[in-house]
Amino acid sequence: SPLLSEASAERLVAALSRARGAALKLGQLLSMADPALLPPQLQRILERLQHHAEPMPGWQSFAVLDEELGPGWRDQLQEFQEFPVAAASLGQVHRARLRSGADVAIKIQYPGVALSIGSDIENLLTLLSLSPGLPKGLFPAHSLRALQRELELECDYEREAASANRFRSLLGSDPFFRVPAVVAPLSSRRVLCTEWGRGEALERGKSLPQERRDQICSQLLRLCLLELFQFRFMQTDPNWANFLYDPQSHTVTLLDFGATREFEREFTDHYIEVIQAAAERDEEKILRKSRDLKFLTGFESQALQSLHVQAVLLLGEPFGGPQPWDFGALGGQRTARGVRGLLPQILRGRLGPPPEPSYALHRKLGGVFLACARLGGRVHCRDIFQEIYESYWGPQNPLGDPKIPGGAPGAGRGEGEPP
């Protein structure tokens, strides 16, 4: 498309870097798409959106801090770096130091960004309504409305602080993942202060030894499955910048808990069985559970049902195919190509939009798989999933908490039997 020529992409990135809210967030999501969807030079241009947005001027940052924390907020700090270390779609992050000597990150929301999200989405919907040739099964209004709800929740930093504290409690003494503590006296609805996260961007891990990369990818998949099937509470933004890897301690610090959501037990009961059915190549069960989840209405043609099953089987290959699953090898590329080949036909014949929880969930799952592919990880996906699966349906321990695979403590749940 002429829209995605290299020159157009440069102009688009320049414009989005100055934008805020939904427009920049959509650009960042596009930058995290499967590399095979875009030419390499365009991918490199768009990837700049993951790390760079135009910061707001200093006077504006101070105005937000004064309004949210009161004029005496500087008295709580030894040092405050006026130029931000990062600028994203909803706010920017400054490094500071408490009177105690502890380094902290202070995230400041852009003024007015919460009010602009609705109009951003309306403008995008108008643009899409004027775009010819969109497949009827794409249902863009449903996905954009879901994104709007997510972004509006992300603008509440008090909610994000509570989510960070919840994740910190859920992960507890996990041997691999860290969650920075929230500094409550310097936090409010539009300002969030946390401990400074140690480490470097996960994407730099491409140069690590293969064994280290395999371990990182295994832990990322383990965490994703824990979030969905044990915590039923997930951080749904898979941006590389949200994972800091510390090579000295071989740990990952998790950042940014604005994009979080809970999942109902009924949804996860069916979803875990879809993955199990895909691993076992049980086509009848895939169809039955897909209808239970409302991915299918039950009135689709035989041809569309067959396409749906093929897509699920392809996506389930890491959990049932040869182990360890090599995300960076031809197997992972074959899976991606296969799904891309099926999508146009599925979108032409789909009768209804996917269930609302799946938008955020599939963005996270896709991001984790893509991270594993870019790191070239080799992961025993089947073993990780089967341990989660057995724990999900197994009896509670005497304390009422399920065993969390990988050594992390978890949250209680009721007993159950697989459907």
PDB file of N, CA, C and O in Angstrom, residues 204-262:
ATOM      1  N   ARG A 204      17.734  -6.165  24.055  1.00  0.00           N
ATOM      2  CA  ARG A 204      19.190  -6.266  23.998  1.00  0.00           C
ATOM      3  C   ARG A 204      19.676  -7.679  24.318  1.00  0.00           C
ATOM      4  O   ARG A 204      20.855  -7.979  24.157  1.00  0.00           O
ATOM      5  N   GLY A 205      18.759  -8.511  24.763  1.00  0.00           N
ATOM      6  CA  GLY A 205      19.124  -9.875  25.088  1.00  0.00           C
ATOM      7  C   GLY A 205      19.401 -10.752  23.890  1.00  0.00           C
ATOM      8  O   GLY A 205      19.770 -11.925  24.051  1.00  0.00           O
ATOM      9  N   LYS A 206      19.252 -10.208  22.675  1.00  0.00           N
ATOM     10  CA  LYS A 206      19.517 -10.999  21.475  1.00  0.00           C
ATOM     11  C   LYS A 206      20.957 -11.498  21.410  1.00  0.00           C
ATOM     12  O   LYS A 206      21.246 -12.500  20.754  1.00  0.00           O
ATOM     13  N   SER A 207      21.871 -10.791  22.079  1.00  0.00           N
ATOM     14  CA  SER A 207      23.281 -11.168  22.025  1.00  0.00           C
ATOM     15  C   SER A 207      23.683 -12.114  23.162  1.00  0.00           C
ATOM     16  O   SER A 207      24.842 -12.522  23.248  1.00  0.00           O
ATOM     17  N   LEU A 208      22.743 -12.473  24.036  1.00  0.00           N
ATOM     18  CA  LEU A 208      23.058 -13.367  25.147  1.00  0.00           C
ATOM     19  C   LEU A 208      23.301 -14.789  24.639  1.00  0.00           C
ATOM     20  O   LEU A 208      22.836 -15.166  23.555  1.00  0.00           O
ATOM     21  N   PRO A 209      23.996 -15.622  25.418  1.00  0.00           N
ATOM     22  CA  PRO A 209      24.153 -17.030  25.039  1.00  0.00           C
ATOM     23  C   PRO A 209      22.791 -17.710  24.879  1.00  0.00           C
ATOM     24  O   PRO A 209      21.810 -17.326  25.529  1.00  0.00           O
ATOM     25  N   GLN A 210      22.747 -18.726  24.041  1.00  0.00           N
ATOM     26  CA  GLN A 210      21.490 -19.407  23.751  1.00  0.00           C
ATOM     27  C   GLN A 210      20.799 -19.906  25.016  1.00  0.00           C
ATOM     28  O   GLN A 210      19.573 -19.764  25.167  1.00  0.00           O
ATOM     29  N   GLU A 211      21.555 -20.473  25.941  1.00  0.00           N
ATOM     30  CA  GLU A 211      20.947 -21.011  27.159  1.00  0.00           C
ATOM     31  C   GLU A 211      20.230 -19.926  27.949  1.00  0.00           C
ATOM     32  O   GLU A 211      19.127 -20.141  28.468  1.00  0.00           O
ATOM     33  N   ARG A 212      20.834 -18.736  28.046  1.00  0.00           N
ATOM     34  CA  ARG A 212      20.194 -17.627  28.766  1.00  0.00           C
ATOM     35  C   ARG A 212      18.914 -17.189  28.057  1.00  0.00           C
ATOM     36  O   ARG A 212      17.886 -16.928  28.691  1.00  0.00           O
ATOM     37  N   ARG A 213      18.976 -17.107  26.732  1.00  0.00           N
ATOM     38  CA  ARG A 213      17.787 -16.696  25.974  1.00  0.00           C
ATOM     39  C   ARG A 213      16.661 -17.718  26.132  1.00  0.00           C
ATOM     40  O   ARG A 213      15.493 -17.351  26.257  1.00  0.00           O
ATOM     41  N   ASP A 214      17.023 -18.987  26.135  1.00  0.00           N
ATOM     42  CA  ASP A 214      16.012 -20.033  26.332  1.00  0.00           C
ATOM     43  C   ASP A 214      15.350 -19.886  27.696  1.00  0.00           C
ATOM     44  O   ASP A 214      14.122 -20.022  27.831  1.00  0.00           O
ATOM     45  N   GLN A 215      16.154 -19.592  28.719  1.00  0.00           N
ATOM     46  CA  GLN A 215      15.602 -19.442  30.069  1.00  0.00           C
ATOM     47  C   GLN A 215      14.681 -18.241  30.158  1.00  0.00           C
ATOM     48  O   GLN A 215      13.602 -18.305  30.769  1.00  0.00           O
ATOM     49  N   ILE A 216      15.083 -17.118  29.554  1.00  0.00           N
ATOM     50  CA  ILE A 216      14.238 -15.919  29.579  1.00  0.00           C
ATOM     51  C   ILE A 216      12.908 -16.191  28.899  1.00  0.00           C
ATOM     52  O   ILE A 216      11.832 -15.859  29.427  1.00  0.00           O
ATOM     53  N   CYS A 217      12.943 -16.799  27.721  1.00  0.00           N
ATOM     54  CA  CYS A 217      11.708 -17.069  26.980  1.00  0.00           C
ATOM     55  C   CYS A 217      10.813 -18.049  27.733  1.00  0.00           C
ATOM     56  O   CYS A 217       9.585 -17.895  27.750  1.00  0.00           O
ATOM     57  N   SER A 218      11.416 -19.040  28.365  1.00  0.00           N
ATOM     58  CA  SER A 218      10.628 -19.990  29.157  1.00  0.00           C
ATOM     59  C   SER A 218       9.913 -19.279  30.302  1.00  0.00           C
ATOM     60  O   SER A 218       8.740 -19.554  30.596  1.00  0.00           O
ATOM     61  N   GLN A 219      10.615 -18.350  30.947  1.00  0.00           N
ATOM     62  CA  GLN A 219      10.011 -17.610  32.051  1.00  0.00           C
ATOM     63  C   GLN A 219       8.904 -16.672  31.568  1.00  0.00           C
ATOM     64  O   GLN A 219       7.884 -16.493  32.251  1.00  0.00           O
ATOM     65  N   LEU A 220       9.089 -16.050  30.407  1.00  0.00           N
ATOM     66  CA  LEU A 220       8.051 -15.177  29.866  1.00  0.00           C
ATOM     67  C   LEU A 220       6.768 -15.957  29.580  1.00  0.00           C
ATOM     68  O   LEU A 220       5.661 -15.493  29.881  1.00  0.00           O
ATOM     69  N   LEU A 221       6.915 -17.153  29.005  1.00  0.00           N
ATOM     70  CA  LEU A 221       5.732 -17.973  28.733  1.00  0.00           C
ATOM     71  C   LEU A 221       5.102 -18.444  30.037  1.00  0.00           C
ATOM     72  O   LEU A 221       3.871 -18.417  30.186  1.00  0.00           O
ATOM     73  N   ARG A 222       5.937 -18.867  30.988  1.00  0.00           N
ATOM     74  CA  ARG A 222       5.408 -19.298  32.292  1.00  0.00           C
ATOM     75  C   ARG A 222       4.594 -18.190  32.951  1.00  0.00           C
ATOM     76  O   ARG A 222       3.473 -18.414  33.432  1.00  0.00           O
ATOM     77  N   LEU A 223       5.144 -16.964  32.937  1.00  0.00           N
ATOM     78  CA  LEU A 223       4.440 -15.844  33.557  1.00  0.00           C
ATOM     79  C   LEU A 223       3.107 -15.587  32.869  1.00  0.00           C
ATOM     80  O   LEU A 223       2.083 -15.381  33.525  1.00  0.00           O
ATOM     81  N   CYS A 224       3.104 -15.604  31.538  1.00  0.00           N
ATOM     82  CA  CYS A 224       1.874 -15.335  30.790  1.00  0.00           C
ATOM     83  C   CYS A 224       0.785 -16.344  31.156  1.00  0.00           C
ATOM     84  O   CYS A 224      -0.374 -15.982  31.372  1.00  0.00           O
ATOM     85  N   LEU A 225       1.146 -17.625  31.248  1.00  0.00           N
ATOM     86  CA  LEU A 225       0.169 -18.656  31.589  1.00  0.00           C
ATOM     87  C   LEU A 225      -0.263 -18.549  33.048  1.00  0.00           C
ATOM     88  O   LEU A 225      -1.427 -18.806  33.386  1.00  0.00           O
ATOM     89  N   LEU A 226       0.660 -18.168  33.931  1.00  0.00           N
ATOM     90  CA  LEU A 226       0.284 -17.930  35.325  1.00  0.00           C
ATOM     91  C   LEU A 226      -0.730 -16.800  35.436  1.00  0.00           C
ATOM     92  O   LEU A 226      -1.724 -16.893  36.171  1.00  0.00           O
ATOM     93  N   GLU A 227      -0.463 -15.712  34.730  1.00  0.00           N
ATOM     94  CA  GLU A 227      -1.370 -14.560  34.779  1.00  0.00           C
ATOM     95  C   GLU A 227      -2.777 -14.970  34.361  1.00  0.00           C
ATOM     96  O   GLU A 227      -3.769 -14.550  34.968  1.00  0.00           O
ATOM     97  N   LEU A 228      -2.874 -15.769  33.309  1.00  0.00           N
ATOM     98  CA  LEU A 228      -4.181 -16.127  32.777  1.00  0.00           C
ATOM     99  C   LEU A 228      -4.865 -17.207  33.609  1.00  0.00           C
ATOM    100  O   LEU A 228      -6.051 -17.070  33.947  1.00  0.00           O
ATOM    101  N   PHE A 229      -4.142 -18.259  33.966  1.00  0.00           N
ATOM    102  CA  PHE A 229      -4.793 -19.437  34.531  1.00  0.00           C
ATOM    103  C   PHE A 229      -4.635 -19.593  36.041  1.00  0.00           C
ATOM    104  O   PHE A 229      -5.355 -20.394  36.636  1.00  0.00           O
ATOM    105  N   GLN A 230      -3.735 -18.858  36.673  1.00  0.00           N
ATOM    106  CA  GLN A 230      -3.620 -18.920  38.123  1.00  0.00           C
ATOM    107  C   GLN A 230      -4.098 -17.616  38.757  1.00  0.00           C
ATOM    108  O   GLN A 230      -4.981 -17.614  39.599  1.00  0.00           O
ATOM    109  N   PHE A 231      -3.512 -16.515  38.343  1.00  0.00           N
ATOM    110  CA  PHE A 231      -3.918 -15.221  38.897  1.00  0.00           C
ATOM    111  C   PHE A 231      -5.262 -14.765  38.340  1.00  0.00           C
ATOM    112  O   PHE A 231      -6.017 -14.074  39.010  1.00  0.00           O
ATOM    113  N   ARG A 232      -5.541 -15.147  37.085  1.00  0.00           N
ATOM    114  CA  ARG A 232      -6.673 -14.613  36.307  1.00  0.00           C
ATOM    115  C   ARG A 232      -6.656 -13.071  36.345  1.00  0.00           C
ATOM    116  O   ARG A 232      -7.675 -12.408  36.417  1.00  0.00           O
ATOM    117  N   PHE A 233      -5.459 -12.555  36.294  1.00  0.00           N
ATOM    118  CA  PHE A 233      -5.197 -11.115  36.331  1.00  0.00           C
ATOM    119  C   PHE A 233      -3.929 -10.886  35.521  1.00  0.00           C
ATOM    120  O   PHE A 233      -2.868 -11.414  35.864  1.00  0.00           O
ATOM    121  N   MET A 234      -4.025 -10.136  34.433  1.00  0.00           N
ATOM    122  CA  MET A 234      -2.938 -10.084  33.456  1.00  0.00           C
ATOM    123  C   MET A 234      -2.545  -8.656  33.126  1.00  0.00           C
ATOM    124  O   MET A 234      -3.404  -7.771  32.979  1.00  0.00           O
ATOM    125  N   GLN A 235      -1.235  -8.440  33.029  1.00  0.00           N
ATOM    126  CA  GLN A 235      -0.703  -7.215  32.430  1.00  0.00           C
ATOM    127  C   GLN A 235      -0.712  -7.459  30.923  1.00  0.00           C
ATOM    128  O   GLN A 235      -0.098  -8.400  30.435  1.00  0.00           O
ATOM    129  N   THR A 236      -1.437  -6.617  30.175  1.00  0.00           N
ATOM    130  CA  THR A 236      -1.748  -6.950  28.786  1.00  0.00           C
ATOM    131  C   THR A 236      -0.975  -6.136  27.750  1.00  0.00           C
ATOM    132  O   THR A 236      -1.278  -6.223  26.562  1.00  0.00           O
ATOM    133  N   ASP A 237       0.020  -5.360  28.183  1.00  0.00           N
ATOM    134  CA  ASP A 237       0.826  -4.584  27.234  1.00  0.00           C
ATOM    135  C   ASP A 237       2.186  -5.255  27.091  1.00  0.00           C
ATOM    136  O   ASP A 237       3.028  -5.166  27.990  1.00  0.00           O
ATOM    137  N   PRO A 238       2.457  -5.924  25.946  1.00  0.00           N
ATOM    138  CA  PRO A 238       3.706  -6.677  25.805  1.00  0.00           C
ATOM    139  C   PRO A 238       4.875  -5.857  25.262  1.00  0.00           C
ATOM    140  O   PRO A 238       5.837  -6.427  24.736  1.00  0.00           O
ATOM    141  N   ASN A 239       4.810  -4.535  25.373  1.00  0.00           N
ATOM    142  CA  ASN A 239       5.887  -3.685  24.876  1.00  0.00           C
ATOM    143  C   ASN A 239       7.233  -4.112  25.481  1.00  0.00           C
ATOM    144  O   ASN A 239       7.350  -4.336  26.688  1.00  0.00           O
ATOM    145  N   TRP A 240       8.265  -4.191  24.626  1.00  0.00           N
ATOM    146  CA  TRP A 240       9.608  -4.560  25.087  1.00  0.00           C
ATOM    147  C   TRP A 240      10.042  -3.713  26.273  1.00  0.00           C
ATOM    148  O   TRP A 240      10.739  -4.192  27.171  1.00  0.00           O
ATOM    149  N   ALA A 241       9.676  -2.435  26.262  1.00  0.00           N
ATOM    150  CA  ALA A 241      10.146  -1.508  27.297  1.00  0.00           C
ATOM    151  C   ALA A 241       9.599  -1.848  28.679  1.00  0.00           C
ATOM    152  O   ALA A 241      10.088  -1.319  29.678  1.00  0.00           O
ATOM    153  N   ASN A 242       8.593  -2.717  28.755  1.00  0.00           N
ATOM    154  CA  ASN A 242       8.010  -3.083  30.042  1.00  0.00           C
ATOM    155  C   ASN A 242       8.750  -4.228  30.734  1.00  0.00           C
ATOM    156  O   ASN A 242       8.324  -4.686  31.794  1.00  0.00           O
ATOM    157  N   PHE A 243       9.847  -4.705  30.110  1.00  0.00           N
ATOM    158  CA  PHE A 243      10.625  -5.807  30.682  1.00  0.00           C
ATOM    159  C   PHE A 243      12.094  -5.390  30.739  1.00  0.00           C
ATOM    160  O   PHE A 243      12.704  -5.140  29.700  1.00  0.00           O
ATOM    161  N   LEU A 244      12.652  -5.304  31.923  1.00  0.00           N
ATOM    162  CA  LEU A 244      14.066  -4.945  32.095  1.00  0.00           C
ATOM    163  C   LEU A 244      14.838  -6.182  32.556  1.00  0.00           C
ATOM    164  O   LEU A 244      14.527  -6.754  33.609  1.00  0.00           O
ATOM    165  N   TYR A 245      15.833  -6.565  31.775  1.00  0.00           N
ATOM    166  CA  TYR A 245      16.619  -7.750  32.113  1.00  0.00           C
ATOM    167  C   TYR A 245      17.928  -7.345  32.778  1.00  0.00           C
ATOM    168  O   TYR A 245      18.673  -6.506  32.260  1.00  0.00           O
ATOM    169  N   ASP A 246      18.197  -7.939  33.944  1.00  0.00           N
ATOM    170  CA  ASP A 246      19.442  -7.693  34.676  1.00  0.00           C
ATOM    171  C   ASP A 246      20.342  -8.909  34.495  1.00  0.00           C
ATOM    172  O   ASP A 246      20.091  -9.971  35.091  1.00  0.00           O
ATOM    173  N   PRO A 247      21.401  -8.812  33.677  1.00  0.00           N
ATOM    174  CA  PRO A 247      22.246  -9.980  33.423  1.00  0.00           C
ATOM    175  C   PRO A 247      23.021 -10.444  34.646  1.00  0.00           C
ATOM    176  O   PRO A 247      23.394 -11.623  34.729  1.00  0.00           O
ATOM    177  N   GLN A 248      23.251  -9.569  35.605  1.00  0.00           N
ATOM    178  CA  GLN A 248      24.007  -9.967  36.800  1.00  0.00           C
ATOM    179  C   GLN A 248      23.202 -10.903  37.690  1.00  0.00           C
ATOM    180  O   GLN A 248      23.703 -11.921  38.175  1.00  0.00           O
ATOM    181  N   SER A 249      21.939 -10.566  37.920  1.00  0.00           N
ATOM    182  CA  SER A 249      21.090 -11.411  38.771  1.00  0.00           C
ATOM    183  C   SER A 249      20.258 -12.398  37.954  1.00  0.00           C
ATOM    184  O   SER A 249      19.601 -13.268  38.528  1.00  0.00           O
ATOM    185  N   HIS A 250      20.287 -12.255  36.620  1.00  0.00           N
ATOM    186  CA  HIS A 250      19.481 -13.088  35.716  1.00  0.00           C
ATOM    187  C   HIS A 250      18.012 -13.044  36.137  1.00  0.00           C
ATOM    188  O   HIS A 250      17.359 -14.052  36.367  1.00  0.00           O
ATOM    189  N   THR A 251      17.508 -11.814  36.260  1.00  0.00           N
ATOM    190  CA  THR A 251      16.105 -11.586  36.609  1.00  0.00           C
ATOM    191  C   THR A 251      15.522 -10.536  35.674  1.00  0.00           C
ATOM    192  O   THR A 251      16.246  -9.786  35.026  1.00  0.00           O
ATOM    193  N   VAL A 252      14.196 -10.476  35.637  1.00  0.00           N
ATOM    194  CA  VAL A 252      13.479  -9.493  34.837  1.00  0.00           C
ATOM    195  C   VAL A 252      12.589  -8.661  35.754  1.00  0.00           C
ATOM    196  O   VAL A 252      11.837  -9.213  36.578  1.00  0.00           O
ATOM    197  N   THR A 253      12.701  -7.338  35.628  1.00  0.00           N
ATOM    198  CA  THR A 253      11.820  -6.429  36.350  1.00  0.00           C
ATOM    199  C   THR A 253      10.650  -6.058  35.443  1.00  0.00           C
ATOM    200  O   THR A 253      10.848  -5.665  34.290  1.00  0.00           O
ATOM    201  N   LEU A 254       9.442  -6.186  35.959  1.00  0.00           N
ATOM    202  CA  LEU A 254       8.217  -5.893  35.212  1.00  0.00           C
ATOM    203  C   LEU A 254       7.788  -4.460  35.496  1.00  0.00           C
ATOM    204  O   LEU A 254       7.725  -4.039  36.653  1.00  0.00           O
ATOM    205  N   LEU A 255       7.475  -3.727  34.427  1.00  0.00           N
ATOM    206  CA  LEU A 255       7.064  -2.328  34.546  1.00  0.00           C
ATOM    207  C   LEU A 255       5.695  -2.117  33.926  1.00  0.00           C
ATOM    208  O   LEU A 255       5.248  -2.905  33.094  1.00  0.00           O
ATOM    209  N   ASP A 256       5.057  -1.032  34.307  1.00  0.00           N
ATOM    210  CA  ASP A 256       3.845  -0.528  33.669  1.00  0.00           C
ATOM    211  C   ASP A 256       2.662  -1.476  33.841  1.00  0.00           C
ATOM    212  O   ASP A 256       2.434  -2.385  33.040  1.00  0.00           O
ATOM    213  N   PHE A 257       1.872  -1.236  34.883  1.00  0.00           N
ATOM    214  CA  PHE A 257       0.704  -2.060  35.164  1.00  0.00           C
ATOM    215  C   PHE A 257      -0.594  -1.292  34.926  1.00  0.00           C
ATOM    216  O   PHE A 257      -1.626  -1.601  35.513  1.00  0.00           O
ATOM    217  N   GLY A 258      -0.526  -0.285  34.036  1.00  0.00           N
ATOM    218  CA  GLY A 258      -1.744   0.435  33.680  1.00  0.00           C
ATOM    219  C   GLY A 258      -2.677  -0.426  32.861  1.00  0.00           C
ATOM    220  O   GLY A 258      -3.900  -0.396  33.035  1.00  0.00           O
ATOM    221  N   ALA A 259      -2.114  -1.212  31.928  1.00  0.00           N
ATOM    222  CA  ALA A 259      -2.920  -2.098  31.086  1.00  0.00           C
ATOM    223  C   ALA A 259      -3.037  -3.445  31.773  1.00  0.00           C
ATOM    224  O   ALA A 259      -2.203  -4.340  31.593  1.00  0.00           O
ATOM    225  N   THR A 260      -4.040  -3.594  32.611  1.00  0.00           N
ATOM    226  CA  THR A 260      -4.292  -4.860  33.303  1.00  0.00           C
ATOM    227  C   THR A 260      -5.773  -5.188  33.206  1.00  0.00           C
ATOM    228  O   THR A 260      -6.606  -4.294  33.083  1.00  0.00           O
ATOM    229  N   ARG A 261      -6.082  -6.467  33.269  1.00  0.00           N
ATOM    230  CA  ARG A 261      -7.482  -6.860  33.299  1.00  0.00           C
ATOM    231  C   ARG A 261      -7.625  -8.198  34.006  1.00  0.00           C
ATOM    232  O   ARG A 261      -6.690  -9.002  34.063  1.00  0.00           O
ATOM    233  N   GLU A 262      -8.813  -8.416  34.553  1.00  0.00           N
ATOM    234  CA  GLU A 262      -9.158  -9.687  35.178  1.00  0.00           C
ATOM    235  C   GLU A 262      -9.890 -10.561  34.170  1.00  0.00           C
ATOM    236  O   GLU A 262     -10.481 -10.072  33.203  1.00  0.00           O
TER     237      GLU A 262
END
